Amino acid sequence: MRGKSILLIIGGGIAAYKSLELIRRLAERGVKTRAILTKAGGEFITPLAVSSVSGEKTFQDLFNLTDESEMGHIELSRAADLVVVAPATADLMGKLAGGLANDLASTTLLATDKKILLAPAMNVRMWQSPSVRRSAQTLKKDGVLFVGPNDGEMACGEFGPGRMAEPLEILAAIEQALGAAHIKDNAPLTGMRALVTAGPTREPVDPVRFLGNHSSGKQGYAIAEALMRAGAETTLISGPVSLPAPGGVKLTRVTTAREMLAACEAALPADVLVMAAAVADWRPDFAANSKLKKSTDRVVPLIKLVENPDILATLAASSNRPRLVIGFAAETDDVVENAVAKRARKGADWIIANDVSGNVMGGERNRVHLISAKGVEDWPEMTKTEVGAQLAARIAETLKGAA
Ligand code: CTP
């Protein structure tokens, strides 16, 4: 990243204070940041604060004669290697999606010939409103990059997606956007689509309880990131985990197995499917609408379980079947034997089997066996990131060989 320069547009939101931290982090990595502070952004942080951390002039007005004579807005938009909008408000997203330009930020966004990366931040209801959904869809179609928003508690007291990504996550997305040109050169999966699932599913018992499991999502997230780095257009369908969204990957969050199946079906077609999620095999027959209470006569409620759809088997048998279908087999006993049987039963091409009797779930390392029609390969123990990279390399070899 050293030597690169960023044009950072700071929109009006409480998350604007995090942009100061972002500028500092960029500076630590030798990246120069010039900032535009919108009028609304200026209600949250001052141009003096921005200039103090960036060491550069902070631009605010479109019709400022001094600024225009020193550096016109067209030049400002093109001098940088990447344009980053953080926080990206509903207003800025709407203007860019609709082609409006009535201030310095929106004019610069239309005038740039560089990639644009947005870090949205807004109230959860605003983020979910049909108009903002439309803006986001249009912008994605136009090739605008996104990082976040994350789920979490908001300054307004509500909870849900809408929190701006953390400065380090934005930094990773910037790094990736800047490096994308270089990565493309040795990206064997360019032009291919990958669908990855990760994390547990949660099956509600009542509004406050659920059946779940210990899956951390780390292995699935590492695989999605590795496939994206290898050039694949990657969609990650994730159950509830506390991991940040990997930059450059399209992330859909779900809760239950049935939601995960629907999200996978909506994301097809794909060239490769990697089912790393720990999908709950069963769910309570029905979820109570109100909290189950302890009765005075100490009768314990019986929860009747029904079987969840098998996502892997369903997608492997569908008319939209990806060319390469990869399942996981988390086993505590007879790891390889069970996984070989699972491969046949579920119609997968490969099964990645791992022994989860130790502290694999939530840990950083993994020891897996790759089971295919050719037999069983035992991989040495490595980090989950390395497993992701090795798997992406094998997927690329196989898909390219078959292309
Ligand atoms: N899987 C799935 N849908 C389910 C259950 C599992 O798609 N309802 C997928 C997992 O994502 C994984 C593979 O199937 O890729 C194997 O999961 P695992 O839990 O090990 O297998 P089970 O089907 O639960 O078999 P068993 O209970 O015999 O271990």
PDB file of C-alpha atoms in Angstrom, residues 103-218:
ATOM      1  CA  ASP A 103     -22.165  19.295  -3.553  1.00  0.00           C
ATOM      2  CA  LEU A 104     -18.454  18.570  -3.601  1.00  0.00           C
ATOM      3  CA  ALA A 105     -18.766  14.938  -2.398  1.00  0.00           C
ATOM      4  CA  SER A 106     -21.454  13.870  -4.889  1.00  0.00           C
ATOM      5  CA  THR A 107     -19.807  15.757  -7.773  1.00  0.00           C
ATOM      6  CA  THR A 108     -16.459  14.139  -7.053  1.00  0.00           C
ATOM      7  CA  LEU A 109     -18.048  10.687  -6.878  1.00  0.00           C
ATOM      8  CA  LEU A 110     -19.557  11.123 -10.341  1.00  0.00           C
ATOM      9  CA  ALA A 111     -16.411  12.639 -11.794  1.00  0.00           C
ATOM     10  CA  THR A 112     -13.947  10.016 -10.632  1.00  0.00           C
ATOM     11  CA  ASP A 113     -12.414   7.452 -12.921  1.00  0.00           C
ATOM     12  CA  LYS A 114     -11.192   5.390  -9.953  1.00  0.00           C
ATOM     13  CA  LYS A 115     -12.793   2.548  -8.034  1.00  0.00           C
ATOM     14  CA  ILE A 116     -15.164   3.570  -5.238  1.00  0.00           C
ATOM     15  CA  LEU A 117     -15.389   1.731  -1.915  1.00  0.00           C
ATOM     16  CA  LEU A 118     -18.354   2.476   0.370  1.00  0.00           C
ATOM     17  CA  ALA A 119     -18.530   1.802   4.124  1.00  0.00           C
ATOM     18  CA  PRO A 120     -22.226   2.366   4.820  1.00  0.00           C
ATOM     19  CA  ALA A 121     -23.414   3.524   8.233  1.00  0.00           C
ATOM     20  CA  MET A 122     -26.997   4.235   9.111  1.00  0.00           C
ATOM     21  CA  ASN A 123     -29.915   3.225  11.261  1.00  0.00           C
ATOM     22  CA  VAL A 124     -30.978  -0.407  10.703  1.00  0.00           C
ATOM     23  CA  ARG A 125     -34.396   0.572   9.381  1.00  0.00           C
ATOM     24  CA  MET A 126     -32.868   3.018   6.940  1.00  0.00           C
ATOM     25  CA  TRP A 127     -30.428   0.336   5.739  1.00  0.00           C
ATOM     26  CA  GLN A 128     -33.323  -2.080   5.243  1.00  0.00           C
ATOM     27  CA  SER A 129     -35.635   0.437   3.570  1.00  0.00           C
ATOM     28  CA  PRO A 130     -36.569  -0.405  -0.024  1.00  0.00           C
ATOM     29  CA  SER A 131     -34.951   2.781  -1.359  1.00  0.00           C
ATOM     30  CA  VAL A 132     -31.573   2.118   0.258  1.00  0.00           C
ATOM     31  CA  ARG A 133     -31.771  -1.557  -0.847  1.00  0.00           C
ATOM     32  CA  ARG A 134     -32.332  -0.289  -4.405  1.00  0.00           C
ATOM     33  CA  SER A 135     -29.410   2.140  -4.186  1.00  0.00           C
ATOM     34  CA  ALA A 136     -27.129  -0.627  -2.867  1.00  0.00           C
ATOM     35  CA  GLN A 137     -28.165  -3.012  -5.635  1.00  0.00           C
ATOM     36  CA  THR A 138     -27.642  -0.425  -8.351  1.00  0.00           C
ATOM     37  CA  LEU A 139     -24.257   0.565  -6.974  1.00  0.00           C
ATOM     38  CA  LYS A 140     -23.108  -3.061  -6.731  1.00  0.00           C
ATOM     39  CA  LYS A 141     -24.182  -3.610 -10.327  1.00  0.00           C
ATOM     40  CA  ASP A 142     -22.156  -0.539 -11.284  1.00  0.00           C
ATOM     41  CA  GLY A 143     -19.070  -2.145  -9.728  1.00  0.00           C
ATOM     42  CA  VAL A 144     -18.959  -0.015  -6.574  1.00  0.00           C
ATOM     43  CA  LEU A 145     -17.286  -1.951  -3.729  1.00  0.00           C
ATOM     44  CA  PHE A 146     -18.761  -2.291  -0.241  1.00  0.00           C
ATOM     45  CA  VAL A 147     -17.346  -3.070   3.181  1.00  0.00           C
ATOM     46  CA  GLY A 148     -19.924  -3.736   5.908  1.00  0.00           C
ATOM     47  CA  PRO A 149     -22.189  -2.603   7.385  1.00  0.00           C
ATOM     48  CA  ASN A 150     -21.877  -4.825  10.432  1.00  0.00           C
ATOM     49  CA  ASP A 151     -24.556  -6.024  12.801  1.00  0.00           C
ATOM     50  CA  GLY A 152     -24.581  -4.539  16.250  1.00  0.00           C
ATOM     51  CA  GLU A 153     -25.907  -1.979  18.642  1.00  0.00           C
ATOM     52  CA  MET A 154     -26.377   1.466  17.126  1.00  0.00           C
ATOM     53  CA  ALA A 155     -25.855   4.902  18.565  1.00  0.00           C
ATOM     54  CA  CYS A 156     -29.657   5.325  18.364  1.00  0.00           C
ATOM     55  CA  GLY A 157     -30.172   2.318  20.671  1.00  0.00           C
ATOM     56  CA  GLU A 158     -31.483  -0.065  17.995  1.00  0.00           C
ATOM     57  CA  PHE A 159     -29.794  -3.316  16.988  1.00  0.00           C
ATOM     58  CA  GLY A 160     -29.098  -4.845  13.570  1.00  0.00           C
ATOM     59  CA  PRO A 161     -27.120  -4.252  10.367  1.00  0.00           C
ATOM     60  CA  GLY A 162     -26.105  -0.638   9.864  1.00  0.00           C
ATOM     61  CA  ARG A 163     -22.985  -0.124  11.977  1.00  0.00           C
ATOM     62  CA  MET A 164     -20.043   1.089   9.951  1.00  0.00           C
ATOM     63  CA  ALA A 165     -17.272  -1.500   9.499  1.00  0.00           C
ATOM     64  CA  GLU A 166     -14.376  -1.013  11.919  1.00  0.00           C
ATOM     65  CA  PRO A 167     -11.340   0.976  10.666  1.00  0.00           C
ATOM     66  CA  LEU A 168      -9.216  -2.196  10.420  1.00  0.00           C
ATOM     67  CA  GLU A 169     -11.883  -3.908   8.297  1.00  0.00           C
ATOM     68  CA  ILE A 170     -12.076  -0.870   6.006  1.00  0.00           C
ATOM     69  CA  LEU A 171      -8.296  -0.907   5.826  1.00  0.00           C
ATOM     70  CA  ALA A 172      -8.353  -4.563   4.710  1.00  0.00           C
ATOM     71  CA  ALA A 173     -10.958  -3.739   2.051  1.00  0.00           C
ATOM     72  CA  ILE A 174      -8.822  -0.805   0.835  1.00  0.00           C
ATOM     73  CA  GLU A 175      -5.766  -3.032   0.705  1.00  0.00           C
ATOM     74  CA  GLN A 176      -7.689  -5.537  -1.307  1.00  0.00           C
ATOM     75  CA  ALA A 177      -9.186  -2.968  -3.681  1.00  0.00           C
ATOM     76  CA  LEU A 178      -5.751  -1.480  -4.287  1.00  0.00           C
ATOM     77  CA  GLY A 179      -4.213  -4.902  -4.761  1.00  0.00           C
ATOM     78  CA  ALA A 180      -7.050  -6.239  -6.913  1.00  0.00           C
ATOM     79  CA  ALA A 181      -5.313  -5.364 -10.160  1.00  0.00           C
ATOM     80  CA  HIS A 182      -2.241  -7.306  -9.090  1.00  0.00           C
ATOM     81  CA  ILE A 183      -4.249 -10.247  -7.701  1.00  0.00           C
ATOM     82  CA  LYS A 184      -6.190 -10.542 -10.970  1.00  0.00           C
ATOM     83  CA  ASP A 185      -2.957 -11.387 -12.802  1.00  0.00           C
ATOM     84  CA  ASN A 186      -2.557 -14.618 -10.898  1.00  0.00           C
ATOM     85  CA  ALA A 187      -6.204 -15.307 -10.160  1.00  0.00           C
ATOM     86  CA  PRO A 188      -7.013 -18.712 -11.596  1.00  0.00           C
ATOM     87  CA  LEU A 189     -10.698 -18.499 -10.630  1.00  0.00           C
ATOM     88  CA  THR A 190     -11.401 -15.205 -12.411  1.00  0.00           C
ATOM     89  CA  GLY A 191     -14.795 -15.383 -14.116  1.00  0.00           C
ATOM     90  CA  MET A 192     -15.999 -18.203 -11.840  1.00  0.00           C
ATOM     91  CA  ARG A 193     -18.584 -18.058  -9.073  1.00  0.00           C
ATOM     92  CA  ALA A 194     -18.147 -19.626  -5.653  1.00  0.00           C
ATOM     93  CA  LEU A 195     -20.771 -20.199  -2.973  1.00  0.00           C
ATOM     94  CA  VAL A 196     -19.566 -20.897   0.563  1.00  0.00           C
ATOM     95  CA  THR A 197     -21.546 -21.474   3.758  1.00  0.00           C
ATOM     96  CA  ALA A 198     -20.119 -21.032   7.240  1.00  0.00           C
ATOM     97  CA  GLY A 199     -20.956 -20.984  10.921  1.00  0.00           C
ATOM     98  CA  PRO A 200     -23.741 -22.671  12.846  1.00  0.00           C
ATOM     99  CA  THR A 201     -27.468 -22.398  12.332  1.00  0.00           C
ATOM    100  CA  ARG A 202     -29.777 -21.516  15.196  1.00  0.00           C
ATOM    101  CA  GLU A 203     -33.155 -23.173  15.480  1.00  0.00           C
ATOM    102  CA  PRO A 204     -35.546 -21.209  17.702  1.00  0.00           C
ATOM    103  CA  VAL A 205     -37.278 -22.868  20.647  1.00  0.00           C
ATOM    104  CA  ASP A 206     -39.026 -19.682  21.739  1.00  0.00           C
ATOM    105  CA  PRO A 207     -38.179 -15.964  21.377  1.00  0.00           C
ATOM    106  CA  VAL A 208     -35.208 -16.248  23.769  1.00  0.00           C
ATOM    107  CA  ARG A 209     -33.878 -19.793  23.283  1.00  0.00           C
ATOM    108  CA  PHE A 210     -32.452 -21.753  20.405  1.00  0.00           C
ATOM    109  CA  LEU A 211     -30.705 -25.007  19.508  1.00  0.00           C
ATOM    110  CA  GLY A 212     -27.255 -24.343  18.118  1.00  0.00           C
ATOM    111  CA  ASN A 213     -23.678 -25.607  18.034  1.00  0.00           C
ATOM    112  CA  HIS A 214     -20.112 -24.435  18.670  1.00  0.00           C
ATOM    113  CA  SER A 215     -19.122 -23.679  15.069  1.00  0.00           C
ATOM    114  CA  SER A 216     -17.106 -20.415  14.952  1.00  0.00           C
ATOM    115  CA  GLY A 217     -17.315 -19.984  11.178  1.00  0.00           C
ATOM    116  CA  LYS A 218     -13.528 -19.459  10.955  1.00  0.00           C
TER     117      LYS A 218
END
